[in-house]
CSV table of C-alpha atoms (C1' of nucleotides) in Angstrom, one decimal:
chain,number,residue,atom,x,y,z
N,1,UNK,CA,76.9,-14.5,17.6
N,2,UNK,CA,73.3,-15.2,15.5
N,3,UNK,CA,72.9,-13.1,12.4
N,4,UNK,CA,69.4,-15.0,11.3
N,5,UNK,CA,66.9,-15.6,13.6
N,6,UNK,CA,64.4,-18.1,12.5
N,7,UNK,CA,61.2,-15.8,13.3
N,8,UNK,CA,62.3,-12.9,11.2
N,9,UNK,CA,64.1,-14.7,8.4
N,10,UNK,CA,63.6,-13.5,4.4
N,11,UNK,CA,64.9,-15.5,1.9
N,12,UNK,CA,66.2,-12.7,0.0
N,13,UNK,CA,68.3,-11.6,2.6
N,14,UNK,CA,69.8,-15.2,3.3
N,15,UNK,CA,73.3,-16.3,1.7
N,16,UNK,CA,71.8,-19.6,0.5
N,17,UNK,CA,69.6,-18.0,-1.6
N,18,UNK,CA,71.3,-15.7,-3.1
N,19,UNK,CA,74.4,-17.5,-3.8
N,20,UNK,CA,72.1,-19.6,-5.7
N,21,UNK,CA,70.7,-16.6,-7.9
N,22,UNK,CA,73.7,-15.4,-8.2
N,23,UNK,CA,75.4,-18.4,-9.1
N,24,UNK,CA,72.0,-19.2,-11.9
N,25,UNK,CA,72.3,-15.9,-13.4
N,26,UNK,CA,76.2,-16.0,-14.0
N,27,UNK,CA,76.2,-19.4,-15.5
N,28,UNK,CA,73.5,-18.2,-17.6
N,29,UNK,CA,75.2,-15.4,-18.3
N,30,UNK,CA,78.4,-17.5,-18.9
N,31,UNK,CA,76.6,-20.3,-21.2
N,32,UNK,CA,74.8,-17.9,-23.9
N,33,UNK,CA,78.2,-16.3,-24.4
N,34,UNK,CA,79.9,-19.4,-25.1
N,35,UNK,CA,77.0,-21.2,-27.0
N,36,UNK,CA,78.8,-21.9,-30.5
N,37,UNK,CA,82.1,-22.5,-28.8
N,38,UNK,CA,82.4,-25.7,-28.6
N,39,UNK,CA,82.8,-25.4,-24.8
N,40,UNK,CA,80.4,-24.8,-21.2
N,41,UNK,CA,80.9,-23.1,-18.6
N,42,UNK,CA,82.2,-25.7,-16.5
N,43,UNK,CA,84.7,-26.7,-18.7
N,44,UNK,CA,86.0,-23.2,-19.2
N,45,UNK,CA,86.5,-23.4,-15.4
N,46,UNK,CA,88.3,-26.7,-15.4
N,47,UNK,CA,90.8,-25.5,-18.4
N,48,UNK,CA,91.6,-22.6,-16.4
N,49,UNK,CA,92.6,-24.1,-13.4
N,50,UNK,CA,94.6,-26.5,-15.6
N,51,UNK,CA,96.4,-23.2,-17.0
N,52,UNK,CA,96.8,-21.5,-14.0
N,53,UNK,CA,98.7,-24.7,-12.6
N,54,UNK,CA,95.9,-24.8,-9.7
N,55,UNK,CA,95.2,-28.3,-10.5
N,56,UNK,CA,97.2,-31.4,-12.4
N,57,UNK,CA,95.1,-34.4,-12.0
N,58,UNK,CA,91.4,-35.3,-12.0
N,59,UNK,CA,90.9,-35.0,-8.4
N,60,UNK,CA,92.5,-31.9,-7.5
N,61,UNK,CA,90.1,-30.3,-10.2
N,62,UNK,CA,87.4,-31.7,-8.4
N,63,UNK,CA,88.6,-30.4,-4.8
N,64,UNK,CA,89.5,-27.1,-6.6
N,65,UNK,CA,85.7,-27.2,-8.2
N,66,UNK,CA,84.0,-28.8,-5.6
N,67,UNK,CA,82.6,-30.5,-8.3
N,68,UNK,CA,81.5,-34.5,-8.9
N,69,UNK,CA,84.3,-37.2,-9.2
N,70,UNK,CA,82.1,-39.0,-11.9
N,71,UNK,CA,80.8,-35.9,-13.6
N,72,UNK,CA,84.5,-34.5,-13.8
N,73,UNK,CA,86.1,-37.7,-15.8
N,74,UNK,CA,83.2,-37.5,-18.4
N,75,UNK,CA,83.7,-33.6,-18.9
N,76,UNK,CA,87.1,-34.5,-19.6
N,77,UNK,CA,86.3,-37.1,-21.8
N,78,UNK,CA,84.9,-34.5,-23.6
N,79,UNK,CA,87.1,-32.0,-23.8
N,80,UNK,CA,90.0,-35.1,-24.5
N,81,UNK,CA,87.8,-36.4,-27.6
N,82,UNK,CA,87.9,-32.5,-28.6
N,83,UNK,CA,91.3,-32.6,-28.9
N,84,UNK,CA,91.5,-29.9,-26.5
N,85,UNK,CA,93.2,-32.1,-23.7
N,86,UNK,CA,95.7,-35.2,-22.9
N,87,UNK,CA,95.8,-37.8,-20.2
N,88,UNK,CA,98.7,-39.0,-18.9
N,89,UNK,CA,99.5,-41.9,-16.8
N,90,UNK,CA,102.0,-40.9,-14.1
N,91,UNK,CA,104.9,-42.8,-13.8
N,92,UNK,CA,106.2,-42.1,-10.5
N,93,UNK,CA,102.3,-42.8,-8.8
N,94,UNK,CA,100.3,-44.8,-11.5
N,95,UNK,CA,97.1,-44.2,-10.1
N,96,UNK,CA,96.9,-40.8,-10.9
N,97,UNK,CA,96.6,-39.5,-14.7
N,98,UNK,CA,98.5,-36.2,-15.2
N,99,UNK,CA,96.5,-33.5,-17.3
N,100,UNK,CA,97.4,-31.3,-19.9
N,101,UNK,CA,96.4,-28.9,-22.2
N,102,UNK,CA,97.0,-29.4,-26.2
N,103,UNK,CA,98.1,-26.3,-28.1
N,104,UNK,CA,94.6,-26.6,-29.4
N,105,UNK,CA,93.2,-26.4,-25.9
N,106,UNK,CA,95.4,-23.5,-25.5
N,107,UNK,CA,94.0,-21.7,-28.4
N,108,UNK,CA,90.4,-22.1,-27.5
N,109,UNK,CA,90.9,-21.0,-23.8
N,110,UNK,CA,92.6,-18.0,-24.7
N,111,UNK,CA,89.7,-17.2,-26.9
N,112,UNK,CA,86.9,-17.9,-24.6
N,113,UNK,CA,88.4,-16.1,-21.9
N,114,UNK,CA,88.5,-12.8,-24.1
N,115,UNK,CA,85.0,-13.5,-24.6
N,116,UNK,CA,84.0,-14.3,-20.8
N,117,UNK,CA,86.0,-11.5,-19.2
N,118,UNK,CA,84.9,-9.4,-22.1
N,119,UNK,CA,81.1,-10.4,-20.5
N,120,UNK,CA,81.9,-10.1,-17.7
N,121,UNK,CA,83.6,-6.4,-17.2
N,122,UNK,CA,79.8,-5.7,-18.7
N,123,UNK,CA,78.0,-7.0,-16.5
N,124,UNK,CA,79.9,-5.0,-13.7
N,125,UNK,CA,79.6,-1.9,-15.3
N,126,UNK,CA,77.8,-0.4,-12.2
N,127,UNK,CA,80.5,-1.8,-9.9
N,128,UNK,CA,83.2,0.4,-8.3
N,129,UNK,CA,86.4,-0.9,-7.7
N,130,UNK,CA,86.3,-1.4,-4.4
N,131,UNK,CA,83.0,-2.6,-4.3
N,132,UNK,CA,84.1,-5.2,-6.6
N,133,UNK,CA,87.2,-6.1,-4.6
N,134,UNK,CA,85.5,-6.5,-1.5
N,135,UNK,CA,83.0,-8.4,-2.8
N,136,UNK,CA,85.5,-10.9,-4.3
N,137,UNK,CA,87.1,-10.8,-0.8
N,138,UNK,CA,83.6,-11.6,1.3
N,139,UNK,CA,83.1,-14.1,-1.0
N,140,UNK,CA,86.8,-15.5,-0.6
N,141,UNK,CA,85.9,-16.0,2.9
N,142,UNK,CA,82.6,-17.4,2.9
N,143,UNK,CA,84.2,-20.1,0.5
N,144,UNK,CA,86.8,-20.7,3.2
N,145,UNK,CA,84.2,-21.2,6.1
N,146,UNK,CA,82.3,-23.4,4.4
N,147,UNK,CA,85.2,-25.4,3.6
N,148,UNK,CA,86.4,-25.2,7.0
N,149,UNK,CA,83.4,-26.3,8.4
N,150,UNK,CA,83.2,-29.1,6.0
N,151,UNK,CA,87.2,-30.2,6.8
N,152,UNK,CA,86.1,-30.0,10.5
N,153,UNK,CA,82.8,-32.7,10.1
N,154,UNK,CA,84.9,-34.8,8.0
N,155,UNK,CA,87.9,-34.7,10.5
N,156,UNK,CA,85.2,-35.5,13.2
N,157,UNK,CA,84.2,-38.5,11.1
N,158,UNK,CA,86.9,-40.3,10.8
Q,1,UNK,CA,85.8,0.6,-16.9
Q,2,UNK,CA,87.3,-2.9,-17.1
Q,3,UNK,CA,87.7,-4.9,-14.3
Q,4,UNK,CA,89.1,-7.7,-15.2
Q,5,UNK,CA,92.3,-8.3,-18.2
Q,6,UNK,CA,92.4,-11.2,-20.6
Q,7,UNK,CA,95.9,-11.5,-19.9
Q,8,UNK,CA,96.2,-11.2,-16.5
Q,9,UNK,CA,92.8,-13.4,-15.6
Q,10,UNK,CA,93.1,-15.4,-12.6
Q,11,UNK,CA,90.2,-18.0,-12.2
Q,12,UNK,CA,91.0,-17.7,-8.2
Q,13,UNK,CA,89.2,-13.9,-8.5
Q,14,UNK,CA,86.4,-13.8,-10.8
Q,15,UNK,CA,83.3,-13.9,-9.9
Q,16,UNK,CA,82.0,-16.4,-12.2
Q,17,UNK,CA,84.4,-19.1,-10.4
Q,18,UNK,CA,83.6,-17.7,-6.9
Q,19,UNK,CA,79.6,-17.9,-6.8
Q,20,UNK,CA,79.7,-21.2,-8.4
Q,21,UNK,CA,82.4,-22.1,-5.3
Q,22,UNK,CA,79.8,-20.8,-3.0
Q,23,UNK,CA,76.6,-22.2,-4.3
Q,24,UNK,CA,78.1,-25.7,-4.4
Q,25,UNK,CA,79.5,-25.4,-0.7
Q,26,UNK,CA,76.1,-23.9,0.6
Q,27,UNK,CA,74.1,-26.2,-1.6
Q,28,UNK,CA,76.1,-29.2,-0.1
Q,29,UNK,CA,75.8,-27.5,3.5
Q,30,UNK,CA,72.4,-27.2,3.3
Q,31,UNK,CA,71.7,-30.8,1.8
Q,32,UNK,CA,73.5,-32.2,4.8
Q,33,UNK,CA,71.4,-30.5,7.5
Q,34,UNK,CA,68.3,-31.1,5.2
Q,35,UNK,CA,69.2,-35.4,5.0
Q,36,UNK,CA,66.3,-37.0,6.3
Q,37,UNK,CA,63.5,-34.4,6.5
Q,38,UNK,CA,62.1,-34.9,3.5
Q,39,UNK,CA,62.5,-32.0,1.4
Q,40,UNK,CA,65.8,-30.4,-0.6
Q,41,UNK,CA,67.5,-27.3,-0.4
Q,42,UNK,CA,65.6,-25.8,-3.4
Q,43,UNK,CA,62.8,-27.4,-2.3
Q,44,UNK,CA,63.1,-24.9,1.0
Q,45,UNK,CA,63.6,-21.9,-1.0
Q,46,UNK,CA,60.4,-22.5,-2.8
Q,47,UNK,CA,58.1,-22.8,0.1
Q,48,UNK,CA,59.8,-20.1,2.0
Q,49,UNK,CA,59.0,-18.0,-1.2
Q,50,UNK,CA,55.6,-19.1,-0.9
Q,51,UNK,CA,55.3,-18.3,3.1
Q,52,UNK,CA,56.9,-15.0,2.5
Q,53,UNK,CA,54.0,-13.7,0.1
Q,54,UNK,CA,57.1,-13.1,-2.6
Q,55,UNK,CA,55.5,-15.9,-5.3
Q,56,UNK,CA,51.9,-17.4,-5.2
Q,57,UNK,CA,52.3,-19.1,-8.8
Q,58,UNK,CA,54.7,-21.1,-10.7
Q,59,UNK,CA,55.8,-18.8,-12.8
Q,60,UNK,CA,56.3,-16.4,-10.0
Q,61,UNK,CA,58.4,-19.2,-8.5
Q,62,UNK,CA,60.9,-19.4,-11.7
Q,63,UNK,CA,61.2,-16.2,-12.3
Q,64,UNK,CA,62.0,-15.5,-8.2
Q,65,UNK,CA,64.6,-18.2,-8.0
Q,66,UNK,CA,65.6,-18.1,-11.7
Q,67,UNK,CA,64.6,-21.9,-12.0
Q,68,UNK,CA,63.6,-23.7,-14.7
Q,69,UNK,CA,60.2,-24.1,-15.8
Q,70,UNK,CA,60.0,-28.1,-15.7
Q,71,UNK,CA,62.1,-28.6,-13.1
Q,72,UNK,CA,60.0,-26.3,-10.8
Q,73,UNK,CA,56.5,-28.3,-12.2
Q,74,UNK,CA,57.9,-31.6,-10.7
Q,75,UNK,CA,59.6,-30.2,-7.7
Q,76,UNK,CA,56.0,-29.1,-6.6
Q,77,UNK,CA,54.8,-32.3,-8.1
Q,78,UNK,CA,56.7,-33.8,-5.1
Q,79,UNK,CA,55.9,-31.1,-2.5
Q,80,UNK,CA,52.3,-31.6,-3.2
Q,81,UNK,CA,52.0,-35.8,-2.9
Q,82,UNK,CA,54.0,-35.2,-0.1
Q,83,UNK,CA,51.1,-32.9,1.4
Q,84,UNK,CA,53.1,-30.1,2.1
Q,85,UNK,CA,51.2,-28.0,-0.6
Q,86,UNK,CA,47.8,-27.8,-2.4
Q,87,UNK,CA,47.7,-26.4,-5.9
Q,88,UNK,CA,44.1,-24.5,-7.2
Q,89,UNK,CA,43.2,-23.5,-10.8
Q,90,UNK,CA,42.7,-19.6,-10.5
Q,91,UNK,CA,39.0,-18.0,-11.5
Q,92,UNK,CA,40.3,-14.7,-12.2
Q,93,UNK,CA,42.9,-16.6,-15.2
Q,94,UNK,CA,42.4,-19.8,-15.3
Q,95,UNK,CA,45.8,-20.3,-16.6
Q,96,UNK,CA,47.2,-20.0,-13.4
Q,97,UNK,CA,47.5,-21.9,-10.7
Q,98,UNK,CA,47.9,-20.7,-7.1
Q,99,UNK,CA,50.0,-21.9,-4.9
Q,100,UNK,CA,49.2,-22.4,-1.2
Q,101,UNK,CA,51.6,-24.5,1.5
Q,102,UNK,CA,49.4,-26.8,3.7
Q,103,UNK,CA,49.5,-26.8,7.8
Q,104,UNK,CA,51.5,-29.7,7.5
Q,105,UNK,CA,53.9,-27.8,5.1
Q,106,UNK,CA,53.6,-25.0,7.4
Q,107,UNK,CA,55.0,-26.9,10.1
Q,108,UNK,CA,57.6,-28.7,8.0
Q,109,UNK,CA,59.0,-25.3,6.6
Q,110,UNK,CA,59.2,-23.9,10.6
Q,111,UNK,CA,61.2,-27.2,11.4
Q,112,UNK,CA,63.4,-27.0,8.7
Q,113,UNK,CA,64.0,-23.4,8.6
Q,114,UNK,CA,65.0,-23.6,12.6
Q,115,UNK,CA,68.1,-26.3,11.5
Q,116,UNK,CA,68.9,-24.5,8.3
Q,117,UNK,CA,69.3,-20.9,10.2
Q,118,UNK,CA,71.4,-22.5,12.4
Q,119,UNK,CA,73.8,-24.2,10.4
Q,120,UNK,CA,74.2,-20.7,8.7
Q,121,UNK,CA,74.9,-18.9,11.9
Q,122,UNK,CA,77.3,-21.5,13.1
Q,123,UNK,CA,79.4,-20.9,9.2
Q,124,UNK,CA,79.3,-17.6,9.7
Q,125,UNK,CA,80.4,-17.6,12.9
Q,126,UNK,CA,84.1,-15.7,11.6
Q,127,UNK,CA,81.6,-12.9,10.2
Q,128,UNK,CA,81.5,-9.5,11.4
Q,129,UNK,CA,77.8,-7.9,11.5
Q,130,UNK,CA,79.2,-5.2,8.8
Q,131,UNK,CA,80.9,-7.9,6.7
Q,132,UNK,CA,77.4,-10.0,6.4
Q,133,UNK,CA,75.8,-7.0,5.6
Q,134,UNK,CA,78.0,-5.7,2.6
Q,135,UNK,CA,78.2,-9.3,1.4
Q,136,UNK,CA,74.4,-9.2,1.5
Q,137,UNK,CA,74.5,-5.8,-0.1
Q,138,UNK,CA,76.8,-6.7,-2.9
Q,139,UNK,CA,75.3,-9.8,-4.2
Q,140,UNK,CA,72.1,-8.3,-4.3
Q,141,UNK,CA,74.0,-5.5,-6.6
Q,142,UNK,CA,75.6,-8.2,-8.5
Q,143,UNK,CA,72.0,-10.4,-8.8
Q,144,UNK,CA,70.3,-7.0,-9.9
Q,145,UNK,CA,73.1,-6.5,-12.5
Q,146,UNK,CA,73.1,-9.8,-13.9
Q,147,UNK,CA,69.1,-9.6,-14.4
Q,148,UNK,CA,68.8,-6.0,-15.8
Q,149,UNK,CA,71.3,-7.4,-18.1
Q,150,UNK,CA,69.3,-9.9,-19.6
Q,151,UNK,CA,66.2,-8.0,-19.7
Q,152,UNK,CA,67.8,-5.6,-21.5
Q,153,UNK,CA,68.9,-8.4,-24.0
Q,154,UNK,CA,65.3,-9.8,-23.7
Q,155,UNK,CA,64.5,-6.3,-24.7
Q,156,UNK,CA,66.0,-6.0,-27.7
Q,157,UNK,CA,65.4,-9.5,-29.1
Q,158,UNK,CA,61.7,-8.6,-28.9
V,1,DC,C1',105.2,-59.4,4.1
V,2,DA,C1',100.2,-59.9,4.7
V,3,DA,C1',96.2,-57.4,5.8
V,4,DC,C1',94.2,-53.3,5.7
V,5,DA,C1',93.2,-48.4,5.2
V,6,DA,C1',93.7,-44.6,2.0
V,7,DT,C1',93.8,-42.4,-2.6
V,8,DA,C1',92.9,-41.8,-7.8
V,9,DT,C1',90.1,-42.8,-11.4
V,10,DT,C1',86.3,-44.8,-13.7
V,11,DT,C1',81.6,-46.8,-14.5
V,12,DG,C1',76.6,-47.7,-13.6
V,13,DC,C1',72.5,-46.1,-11.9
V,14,DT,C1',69.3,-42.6,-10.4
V,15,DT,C1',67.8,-37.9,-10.0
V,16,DA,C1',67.5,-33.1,-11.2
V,17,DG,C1',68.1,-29.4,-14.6
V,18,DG,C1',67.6,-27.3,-19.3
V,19,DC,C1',65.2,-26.9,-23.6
V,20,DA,C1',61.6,-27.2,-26.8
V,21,DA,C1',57.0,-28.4,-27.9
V,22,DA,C1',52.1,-29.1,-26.5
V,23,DT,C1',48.0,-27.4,-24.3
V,24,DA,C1',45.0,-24.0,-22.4
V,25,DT,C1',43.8,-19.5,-21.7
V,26,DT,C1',43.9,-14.5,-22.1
V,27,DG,C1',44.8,-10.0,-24.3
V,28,DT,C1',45.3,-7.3,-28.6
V,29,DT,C1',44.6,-5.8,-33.1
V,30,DG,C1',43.1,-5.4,-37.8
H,1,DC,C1',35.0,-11.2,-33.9
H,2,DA,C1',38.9,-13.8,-36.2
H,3,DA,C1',43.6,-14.1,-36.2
H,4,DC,C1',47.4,-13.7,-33.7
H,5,DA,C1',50.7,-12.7,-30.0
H,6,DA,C1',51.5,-13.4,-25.1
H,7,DT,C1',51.3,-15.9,-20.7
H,8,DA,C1',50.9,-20.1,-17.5
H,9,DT,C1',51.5,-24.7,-16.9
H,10,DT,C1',52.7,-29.2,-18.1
H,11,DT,C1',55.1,-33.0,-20.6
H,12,DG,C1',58.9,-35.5,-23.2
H,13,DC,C1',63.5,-35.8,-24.2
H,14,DC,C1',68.3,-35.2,-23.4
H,15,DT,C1',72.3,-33.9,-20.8
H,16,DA,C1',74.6,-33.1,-16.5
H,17,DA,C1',75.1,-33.9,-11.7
H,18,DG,C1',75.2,-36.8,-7.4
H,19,DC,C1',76.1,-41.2,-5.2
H,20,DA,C1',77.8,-45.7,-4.6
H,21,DA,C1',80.4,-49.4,-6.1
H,22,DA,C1',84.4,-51.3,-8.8
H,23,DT,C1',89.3,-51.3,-10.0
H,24,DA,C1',94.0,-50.1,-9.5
H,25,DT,C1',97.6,-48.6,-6.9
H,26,DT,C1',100.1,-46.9,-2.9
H,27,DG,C1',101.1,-46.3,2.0
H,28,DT,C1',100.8,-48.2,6.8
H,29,DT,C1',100.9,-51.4,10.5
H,30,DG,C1',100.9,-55.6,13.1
DNA sequence: CAACAATATTTGCTTAGGCAAATATTGTTG
DNA sequence: CAACAATATTTGCCTAAGCAAATATTGTTG
């Protein structure tokens, strides 16, 4: 089944597009709130997947963020020269380096996140509920065919 | 009305996390289908803005894909050694400059646009007709929200 | 067990993005 | 009209992201 047909394509209709406006606008959004708090936007996302237990080690944040292997260990050499994380060699596999959050890391999330949600509950103000849940659902999904699609070229690959 | 609770916050459902998920993926997505013909993902959002009649200046450009001013002055640095577009001091102002895409970028933009539409049908492929269209719907909402926000902030800074 | 593939992390290098200042031009206002 | 604010574009500088190679370690297989 084709939803876009080359001919009568419009950028502002495509997902591309505006997952990238979206995506610009809410990190925007994200950074001037946290200017003056020692942390970006990025990192707030890495500490909270730390929190949440969604990630231990370097790379499973970067699998959970599709984000950069190389930009990843320099944001947490950051955050670990802030005092607001520790590495930890793992004994039982001693290639991996276990992550964890100081008590002063803890602190600072649990004030940035006031902050952020605080943002962005205003920025939805216009949003029903469901409108909001379903959009967090379609979104959900998207994330999951991409990745899907990604799992299946690599899987070809090898 | 709050959405989202300090307290009960789970990175997995906000949409801060989620559109930076989905940029990345359909960033990466597009990139891959893009390897090899010469121009980048942002790159093909910028000349379909320029086909579509929706920007005929730089500044247009920005403000349509929320980009940043230098990056965007290089970007079509490139686009134009390349060929694919032909810059021209306006009469009317001659502060600006207008933009124009080339035959050859003409051409180039239909090529690429034929592989990128299809790579987005095939993801989508698990997408019902109504789902595609809320998710269009919604981001649009959100994308609205997001700038009215910051105009309004604009606003009162001035 | 030796050779090799796979995984985790780090580092170097290159490119792109973000920010502020510089330049040029236009509109506004006392 | 002179001074000043506003807009459009460009440039320089710095930080962050992307990519490939290096290192260390583990698992697998002949």
């Amino acid at each position: 089944m084709k939803y876009y047909d080359p001919k009568r394509f419009r950028s502002q209709d495509s997902l591309g597009y505006l997952s990238k406006m979206a995506h610009s606008l809410m990190h925007d959004c994200a950074d001037e709130i946290l200017a003056g708090h020692e942390i970006s936007f990025m990192q707030w996302i890495a500490m909270r997947k730390l929190r949440e237990g969604l990630a231990l080690t370097a790379s499973e944040l970067c699998r959970a963020m599709s984000h950069d292997n190389g930009a990843l260990t320099r944001m947490l050499d950051q955050l670990e020269a802030q005092g607001f994380l520790q590495r930890q060699r793992s004994e039982e596999d001693r290639r991996v380096v276990t992550l964890k959050l100081t008590a002063k890391g803890e602190r600072k999330l649990d004030e940035v996140t006031a902050l952020v949600v605080g943002r962005l509950n205003e920025v939805l103000e216009n949003f029903t509920r469901g409108e909001l849940d379903e959009l967090t659902r379609l979104l959900k999904k998207l994330i999951g065919s991409l990745q899907d699609w990604r799992a299946q070229r690599d899987g070809e690959a090898a």
